[in-house]
Coordinates of C-alpha atoms in Angstrom, one line a residue:
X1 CA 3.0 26.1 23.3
X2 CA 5.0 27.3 20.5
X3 CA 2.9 27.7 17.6
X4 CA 3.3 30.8 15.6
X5 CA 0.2 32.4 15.6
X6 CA 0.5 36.2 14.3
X7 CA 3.1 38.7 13.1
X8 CA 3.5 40.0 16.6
X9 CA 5.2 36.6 17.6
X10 CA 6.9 36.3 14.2
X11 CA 8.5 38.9 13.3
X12 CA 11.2 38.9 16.4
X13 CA 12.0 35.8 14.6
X14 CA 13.9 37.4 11.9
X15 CA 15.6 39.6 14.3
X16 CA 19.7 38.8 15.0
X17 CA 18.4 37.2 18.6
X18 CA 15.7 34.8 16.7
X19 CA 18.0 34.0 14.4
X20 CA 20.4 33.0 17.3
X21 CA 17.7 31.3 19.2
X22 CA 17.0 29.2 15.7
X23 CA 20.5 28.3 15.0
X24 CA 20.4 26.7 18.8
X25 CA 17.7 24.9 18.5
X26 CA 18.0 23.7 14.7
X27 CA 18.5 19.9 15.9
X28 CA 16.8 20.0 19.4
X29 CA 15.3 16.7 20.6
X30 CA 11.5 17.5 21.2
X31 CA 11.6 15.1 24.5
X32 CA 14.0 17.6 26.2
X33 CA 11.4 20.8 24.8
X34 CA 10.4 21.3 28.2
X35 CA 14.5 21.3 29.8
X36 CA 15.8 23.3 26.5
X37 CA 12.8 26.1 27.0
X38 CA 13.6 26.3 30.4
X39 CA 17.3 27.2 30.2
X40 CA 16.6 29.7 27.1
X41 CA 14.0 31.6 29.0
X42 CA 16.9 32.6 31.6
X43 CA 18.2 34.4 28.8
X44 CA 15.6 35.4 26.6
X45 CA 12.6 36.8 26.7
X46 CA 9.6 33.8 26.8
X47 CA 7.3 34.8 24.2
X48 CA 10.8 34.6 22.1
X49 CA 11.5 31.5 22.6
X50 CA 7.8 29.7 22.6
X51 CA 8.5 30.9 18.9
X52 CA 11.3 30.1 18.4
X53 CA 10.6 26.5 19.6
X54 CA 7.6 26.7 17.8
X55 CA 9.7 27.2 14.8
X56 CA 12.1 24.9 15.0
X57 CA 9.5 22.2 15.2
X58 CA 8.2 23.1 11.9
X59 CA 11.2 23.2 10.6
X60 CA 11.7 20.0 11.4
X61 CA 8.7 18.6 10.1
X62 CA 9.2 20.6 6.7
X63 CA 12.2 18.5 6.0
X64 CA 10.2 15.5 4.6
X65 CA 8.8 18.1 2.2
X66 CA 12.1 20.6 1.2
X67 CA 15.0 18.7 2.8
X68 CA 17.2 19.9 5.4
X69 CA 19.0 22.4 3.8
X70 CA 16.3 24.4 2.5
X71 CA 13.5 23.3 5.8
X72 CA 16.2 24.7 8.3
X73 CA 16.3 28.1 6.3
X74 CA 12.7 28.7 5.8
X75 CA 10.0 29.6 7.9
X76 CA 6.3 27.6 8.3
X77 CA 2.8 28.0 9.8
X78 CA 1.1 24.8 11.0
X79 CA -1.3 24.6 7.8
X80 CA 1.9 25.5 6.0
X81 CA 3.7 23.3 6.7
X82 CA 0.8 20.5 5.8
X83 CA -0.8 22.2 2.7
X84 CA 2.2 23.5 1.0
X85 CA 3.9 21.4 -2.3
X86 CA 6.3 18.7 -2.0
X87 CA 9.5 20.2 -3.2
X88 CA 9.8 18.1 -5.5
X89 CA 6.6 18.2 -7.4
X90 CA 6.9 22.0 -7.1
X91 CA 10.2 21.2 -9.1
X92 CA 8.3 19.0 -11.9
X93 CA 5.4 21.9 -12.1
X94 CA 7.7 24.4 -12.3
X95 CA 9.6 22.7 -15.3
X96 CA 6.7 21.8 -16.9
X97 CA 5.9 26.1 -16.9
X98 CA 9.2 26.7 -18.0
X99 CA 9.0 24.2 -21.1
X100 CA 6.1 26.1 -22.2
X101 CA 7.7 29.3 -22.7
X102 CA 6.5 31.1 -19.3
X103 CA 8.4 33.6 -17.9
X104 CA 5.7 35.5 -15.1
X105 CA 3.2 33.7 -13.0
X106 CA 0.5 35.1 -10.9
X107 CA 0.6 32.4 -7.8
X108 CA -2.5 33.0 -6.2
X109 CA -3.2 31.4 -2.6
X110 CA 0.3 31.0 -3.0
X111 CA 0.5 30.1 1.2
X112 CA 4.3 29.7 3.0
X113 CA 5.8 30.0 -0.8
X114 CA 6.8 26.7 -1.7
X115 CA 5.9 27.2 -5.9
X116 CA 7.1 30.2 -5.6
X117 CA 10.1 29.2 -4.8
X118 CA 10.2 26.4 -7.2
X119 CA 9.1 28.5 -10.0
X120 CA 11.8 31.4 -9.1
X121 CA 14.4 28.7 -9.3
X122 CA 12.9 27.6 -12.9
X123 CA 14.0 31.8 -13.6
X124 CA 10.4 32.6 -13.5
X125 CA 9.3 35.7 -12.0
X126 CA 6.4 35.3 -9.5
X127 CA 3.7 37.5 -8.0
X128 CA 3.1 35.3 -4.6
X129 CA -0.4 36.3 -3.7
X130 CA -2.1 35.1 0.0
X131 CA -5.1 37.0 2.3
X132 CA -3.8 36.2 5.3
X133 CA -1.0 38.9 6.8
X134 CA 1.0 36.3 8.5
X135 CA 1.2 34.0 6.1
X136 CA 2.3 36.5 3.4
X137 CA 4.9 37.4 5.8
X138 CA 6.6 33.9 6.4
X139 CA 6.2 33.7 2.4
X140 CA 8.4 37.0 2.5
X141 CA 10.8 35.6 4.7
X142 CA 11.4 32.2 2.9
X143 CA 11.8 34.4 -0.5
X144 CA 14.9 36.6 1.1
X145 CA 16.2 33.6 3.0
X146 CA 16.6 31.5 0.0
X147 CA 17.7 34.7 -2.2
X148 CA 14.7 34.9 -4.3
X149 CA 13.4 38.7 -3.8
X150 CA 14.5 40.1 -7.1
X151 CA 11.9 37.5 -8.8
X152 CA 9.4 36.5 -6.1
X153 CA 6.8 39.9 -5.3
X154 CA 4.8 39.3 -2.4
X155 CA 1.4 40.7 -1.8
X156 CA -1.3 40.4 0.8
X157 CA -4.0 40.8 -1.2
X158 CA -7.8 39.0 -1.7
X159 CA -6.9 36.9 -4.7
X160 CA -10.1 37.5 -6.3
X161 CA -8.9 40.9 -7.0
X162 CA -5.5 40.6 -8.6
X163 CA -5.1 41.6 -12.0
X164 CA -3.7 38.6 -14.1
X165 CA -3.5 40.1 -17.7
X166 CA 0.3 41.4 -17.3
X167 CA 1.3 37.6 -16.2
X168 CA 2.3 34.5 -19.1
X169 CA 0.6 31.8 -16.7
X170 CA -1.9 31.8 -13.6
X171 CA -0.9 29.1 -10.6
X172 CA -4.0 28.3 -8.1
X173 CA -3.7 26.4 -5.1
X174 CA -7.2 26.9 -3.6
X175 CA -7.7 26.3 0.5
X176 CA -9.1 22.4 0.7
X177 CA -9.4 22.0 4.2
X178 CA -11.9 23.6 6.6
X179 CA -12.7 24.0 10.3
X180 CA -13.6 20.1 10.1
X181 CA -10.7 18.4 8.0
X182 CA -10.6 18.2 4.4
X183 CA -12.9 19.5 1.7
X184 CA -14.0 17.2 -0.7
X185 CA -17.0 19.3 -2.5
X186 CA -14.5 21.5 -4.9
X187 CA -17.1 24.3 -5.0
X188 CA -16.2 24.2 -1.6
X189 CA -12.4 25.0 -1.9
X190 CA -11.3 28.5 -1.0
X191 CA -11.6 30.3 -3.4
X192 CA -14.1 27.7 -5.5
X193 CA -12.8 25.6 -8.0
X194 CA -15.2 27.4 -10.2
X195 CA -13.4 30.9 -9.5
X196 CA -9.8 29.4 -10.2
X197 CA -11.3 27.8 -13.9
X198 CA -12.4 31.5 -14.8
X199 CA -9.3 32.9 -14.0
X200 CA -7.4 29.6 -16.0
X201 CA -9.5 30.3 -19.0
X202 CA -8.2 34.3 -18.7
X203 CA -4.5 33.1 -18.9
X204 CA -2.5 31.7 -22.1
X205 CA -1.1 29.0 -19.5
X206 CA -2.9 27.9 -16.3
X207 CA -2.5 25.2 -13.8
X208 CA -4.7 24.6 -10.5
X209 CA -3.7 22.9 -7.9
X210 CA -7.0 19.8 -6.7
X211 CA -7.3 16.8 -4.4
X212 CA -6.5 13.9 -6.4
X213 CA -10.2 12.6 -6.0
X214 CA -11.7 15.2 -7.8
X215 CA -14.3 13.3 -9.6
X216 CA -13.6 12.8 -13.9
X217 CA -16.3 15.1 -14.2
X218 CA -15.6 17.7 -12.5
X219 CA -12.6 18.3 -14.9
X220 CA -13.4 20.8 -17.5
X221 CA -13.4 20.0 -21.2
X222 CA -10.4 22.1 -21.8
X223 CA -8.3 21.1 -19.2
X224 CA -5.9 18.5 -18.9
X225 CA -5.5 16.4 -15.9
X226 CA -2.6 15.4 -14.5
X227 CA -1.9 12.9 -11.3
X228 CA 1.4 13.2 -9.8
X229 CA 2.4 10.6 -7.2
X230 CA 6.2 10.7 -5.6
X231 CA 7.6 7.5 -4.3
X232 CA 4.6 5.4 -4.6
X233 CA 2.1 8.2 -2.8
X234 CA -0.4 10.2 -4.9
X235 CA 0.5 13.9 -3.6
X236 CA -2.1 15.8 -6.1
X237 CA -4.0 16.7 -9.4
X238 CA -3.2 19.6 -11.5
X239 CA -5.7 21.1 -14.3
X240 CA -3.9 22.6 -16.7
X241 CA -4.9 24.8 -19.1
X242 CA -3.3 25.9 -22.4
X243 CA -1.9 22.5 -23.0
X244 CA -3.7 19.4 -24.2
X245 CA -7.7 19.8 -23.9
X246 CA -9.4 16.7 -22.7
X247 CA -5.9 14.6 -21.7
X248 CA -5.8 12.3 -18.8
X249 CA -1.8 12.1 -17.5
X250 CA -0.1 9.9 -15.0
X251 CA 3.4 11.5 -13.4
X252 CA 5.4 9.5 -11.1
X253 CA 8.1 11.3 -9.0
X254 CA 11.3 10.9 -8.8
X255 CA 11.5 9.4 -12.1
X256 CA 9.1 11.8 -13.9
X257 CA 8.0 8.7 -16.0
X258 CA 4.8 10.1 -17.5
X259 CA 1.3 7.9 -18.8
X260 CA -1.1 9.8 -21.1
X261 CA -4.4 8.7 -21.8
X262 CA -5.4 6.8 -25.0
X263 CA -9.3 6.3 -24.4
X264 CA -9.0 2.5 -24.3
X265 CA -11.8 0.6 -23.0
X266 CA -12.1 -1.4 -19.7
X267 CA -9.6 -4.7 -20.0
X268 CA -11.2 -7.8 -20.1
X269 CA -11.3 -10.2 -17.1
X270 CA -9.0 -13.3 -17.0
X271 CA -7.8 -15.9 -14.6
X272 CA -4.8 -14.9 -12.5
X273 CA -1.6 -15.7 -14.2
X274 CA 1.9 -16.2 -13.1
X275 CA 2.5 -12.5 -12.5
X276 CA 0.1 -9.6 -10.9
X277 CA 1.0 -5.8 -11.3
X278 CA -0.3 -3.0 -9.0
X279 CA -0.6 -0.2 -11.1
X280 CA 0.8 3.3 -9.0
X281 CA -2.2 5.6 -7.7
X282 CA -1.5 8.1 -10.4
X283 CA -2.2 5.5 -13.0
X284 CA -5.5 4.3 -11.0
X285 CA -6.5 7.9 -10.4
X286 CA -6.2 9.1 -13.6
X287 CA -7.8 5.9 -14.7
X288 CA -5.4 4.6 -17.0
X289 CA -5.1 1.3 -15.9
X290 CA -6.3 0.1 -19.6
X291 CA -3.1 1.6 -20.8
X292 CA -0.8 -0.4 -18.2
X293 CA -2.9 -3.9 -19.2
X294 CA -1.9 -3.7 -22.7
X295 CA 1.4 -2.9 -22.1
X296 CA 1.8 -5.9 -20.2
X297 CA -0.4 -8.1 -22.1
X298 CA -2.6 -8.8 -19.3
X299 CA -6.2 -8.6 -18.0
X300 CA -8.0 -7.1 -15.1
X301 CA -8.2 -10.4 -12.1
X302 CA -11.9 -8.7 -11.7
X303 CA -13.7 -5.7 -13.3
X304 CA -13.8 -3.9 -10.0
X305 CA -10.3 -4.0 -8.6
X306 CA -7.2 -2.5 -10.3
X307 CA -5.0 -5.1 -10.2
X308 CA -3.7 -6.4 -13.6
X309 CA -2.3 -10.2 -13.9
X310 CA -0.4 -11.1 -17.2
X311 CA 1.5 -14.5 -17.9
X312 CA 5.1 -12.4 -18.6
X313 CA 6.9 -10.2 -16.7
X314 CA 7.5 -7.0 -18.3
X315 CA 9.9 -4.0 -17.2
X316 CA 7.3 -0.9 -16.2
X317 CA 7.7 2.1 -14.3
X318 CA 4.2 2.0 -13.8
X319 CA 3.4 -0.9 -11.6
X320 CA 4.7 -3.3 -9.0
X321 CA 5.3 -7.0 -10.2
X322 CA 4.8 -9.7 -7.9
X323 CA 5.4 -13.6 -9.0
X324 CA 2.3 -15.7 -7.3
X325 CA 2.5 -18.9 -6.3
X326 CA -0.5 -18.9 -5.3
X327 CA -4.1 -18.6 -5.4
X328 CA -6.3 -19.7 -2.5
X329 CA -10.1 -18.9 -1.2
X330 CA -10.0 -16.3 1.9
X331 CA -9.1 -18.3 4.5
X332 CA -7.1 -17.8 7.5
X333 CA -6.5 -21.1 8.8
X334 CA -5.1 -22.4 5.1
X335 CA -3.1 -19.0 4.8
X336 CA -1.6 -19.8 8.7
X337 CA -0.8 -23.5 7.6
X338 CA 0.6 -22.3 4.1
X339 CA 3.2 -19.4 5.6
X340 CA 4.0 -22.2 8.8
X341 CA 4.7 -24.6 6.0
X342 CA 6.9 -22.6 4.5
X343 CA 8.8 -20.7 7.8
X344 CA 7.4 -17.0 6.3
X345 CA 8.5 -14.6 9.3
X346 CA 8.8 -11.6 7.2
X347 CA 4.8 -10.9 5.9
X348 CA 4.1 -8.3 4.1
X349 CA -0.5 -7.8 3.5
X350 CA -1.6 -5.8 0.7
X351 CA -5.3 -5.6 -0.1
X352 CA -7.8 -3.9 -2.3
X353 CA -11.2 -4.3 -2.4
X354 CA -11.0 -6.7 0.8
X355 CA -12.5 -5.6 4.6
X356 CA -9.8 -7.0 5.9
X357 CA -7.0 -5.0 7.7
X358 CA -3.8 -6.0 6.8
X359 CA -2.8 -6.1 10.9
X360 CA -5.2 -8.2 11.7
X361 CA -4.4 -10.6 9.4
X362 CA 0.0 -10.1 10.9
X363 CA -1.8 -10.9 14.6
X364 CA -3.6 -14.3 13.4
X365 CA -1.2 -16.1 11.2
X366 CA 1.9 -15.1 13.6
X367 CA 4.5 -15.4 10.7
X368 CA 7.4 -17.3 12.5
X369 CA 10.7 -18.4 10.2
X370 CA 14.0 -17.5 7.8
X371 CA 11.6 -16.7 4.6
X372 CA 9.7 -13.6 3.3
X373 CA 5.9 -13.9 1.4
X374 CA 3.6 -11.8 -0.1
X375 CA -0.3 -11.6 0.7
X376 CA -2.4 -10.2 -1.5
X377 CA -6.0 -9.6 -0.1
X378 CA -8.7 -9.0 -3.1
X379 CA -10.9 -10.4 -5.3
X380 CA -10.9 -12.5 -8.1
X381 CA -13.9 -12.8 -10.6
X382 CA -15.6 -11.4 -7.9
X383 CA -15.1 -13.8 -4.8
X384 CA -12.4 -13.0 -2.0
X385 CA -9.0 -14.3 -2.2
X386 CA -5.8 -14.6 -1.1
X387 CA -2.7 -14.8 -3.8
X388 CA 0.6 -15.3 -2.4
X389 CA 3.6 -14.5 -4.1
X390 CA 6.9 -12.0 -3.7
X391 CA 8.4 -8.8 -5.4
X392 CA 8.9 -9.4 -9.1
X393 CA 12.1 -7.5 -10.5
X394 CA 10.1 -6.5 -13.8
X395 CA 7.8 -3.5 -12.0
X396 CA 8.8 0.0 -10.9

């Protein structure tokens, strides 16, 4: 019930009695849907207010991506609402555009309109281009609701046949999930990934929107690939095109701190030392984990696992410091004795390259006690460990 499935059920939406019905239910509890439907429908008519409902629980789970103010003027579809950018890195990307002199992008796939948006707030004028009627039409409705019609052109158009010559930059956000979940293969995007590198390559400026696993060598020599995590969470890769052939860039959100490749080689292995940093997911995905380790002065604890372990701490937006204390063979009884010991009730369990699930290990030990500890679940020079330690104040 609810979801908003064609025009036909949309566009009443946008009528003065929508709009009431929105306004009303802009902060409805979803346990009392079924009370709050009921009493509407004595007043309206139902196939308004299954919308309308429909909308407003979009709405609210849009405000982890655009915040309330902007979430509770827009409008969403279900895979809009999940596929569309992060305000904020829609913020970065559009910045980034500006600072190279753009002034027109063609957004093609451009979905509910979320770079749109961002870019028509930059001052960029946008042609916002998407197959699907409905979706062009929410992506209409978010332009005028935020104010953004005299620089953001809609069209409903197959991108494949949109002219891009008259336009400074091309922005592609290909379709990566199917019928069956997410689509991995990038030939198997929507439109292909090899489709959106033609149209880069046609473009002074480019950028194209990728799953952050795209594989190194997937990345074409002329691009430059950039990661972009936001509080800790790897939201996305961009190719970009007309910038720096051949980079590899870490961007971390909100702080826009910013990592570029150097071509170092793997850092060497050494024994764990009084501090361990975990590098962000931008850094390990854009594999510039060599660049954190000689910032720190430290070493890989084993050639497989990005964790890097130095002897200092060091200040880095980069990675999360923890002190160890120690450094002990997996073991679950010794781990249970050690945090009893030491009345730990407050565990937190990280691991990488372990099996183990970090609830598991919370239901065996039972922490119990005033303190706090760190876990670390990994390996070190190759056998499974456990290093114990807390927060460090030196890492991001």
């Amino acid at each position: 019930m609810g979801r908003v499935t064609d025009l036909a059920a949309f566009a009443p939406l946008l009528t003065p009695e929508g709009q009431t019905l929105l306004t009303v239910l802009r902060d409805h509890d979803p346990a009392q849907e079924l009370a709050v439907v009921s009493r509407l429908r004595r007043d309206h008519p139902a196939e308004l207010v299954t919308a309308a409902v429909g909308q407003a629980r979009l709405r609210q789970r849009a405000v982890a991506k655009f915040g309330a103010e902007d979430a509770y003027r827009m409008y969403f579809t279900p895979n809009g609402v999940e596929q569309s950018t992060r305000a904020s890195v829609g913020t970065y990307r559009a910045g980034r555009m500006k600072a190279l002199g753009v002034r027109s992008v063609a957004d093609l796939c451009s979905g509910i309109g979320g770079d749109a948006i961002a870019l028509a707030r930059a001052g960029i004028s946008v042609l916002a281009v998407d197959r699907d009627p409905l979706t062009a039409e929410v992506a209409r409705a978010n332009a005028e609701a935020l104010g953004l019609t005299e620089l953001i052109e809609v069209r409903c158009a197959d991108v494949t046949e949109i002219d891009t010559a008259p336009y400074d930059a091309v922005f592609v956000d290909p379709a990566r999930r199917g019928g069956r979940g997410r689509i991995f293969d990038p030939e198997a995007y929507s439109p292909p990934l090899s489709w959106a590198v033609e149209a880069a390559r046609k473009a002074p400026h480019a950028a194209l929107k990728v799953a952050p696993g795209i594989p190194h060598e997937a990345v074409p020599a002329e691009a430059e690939a950039e990661w972009i995590s936001d509080g800790g969470d790897v939201k996305e890769a961009v190719l970009w095109f007309g910038t720096e052939p051949g980079a590899r860039r870490a961007t971390l959100l909100p702080s826009g701190a910013g990592l570029v490749g150097r071509g170092l080689p793997d850092p060497a292995v050494r024994p764990v030392g009084r501090y361990l940093y975990e590098p962000d997911g931008a850094v390990i995905r854009a594999h510039l984990v060599a660049e954190v380790a000689e910032e720190l002065a430290g070493g890989l604890i084993d050639e497989t696992i990005a964790y890097v372990t130095a002897d200092g701490l060091v200040p880095t937006p980069y990675a999360a410091a923890y002190e160890i204390t120690d450094e002990l063979p997996f073991n679950l009884k010794k781990l249970k004795a050690l945090l009893r010991e030491r009345e730990v009730g407050t565990l937190t369990v990280k691991k990488r390259g372990s099996a183990v699930e970090p609830e598991e290990i919370r239901r065996k030990v039972k922490p119990k006690g005033p303190n706090a500890a760190t876990v670390l679940l990994t390996r070190v020079a190759g056998a499974p460990t456990m290093l114990i330690g807390r927060p460090a104040g030196g890492g991001r």
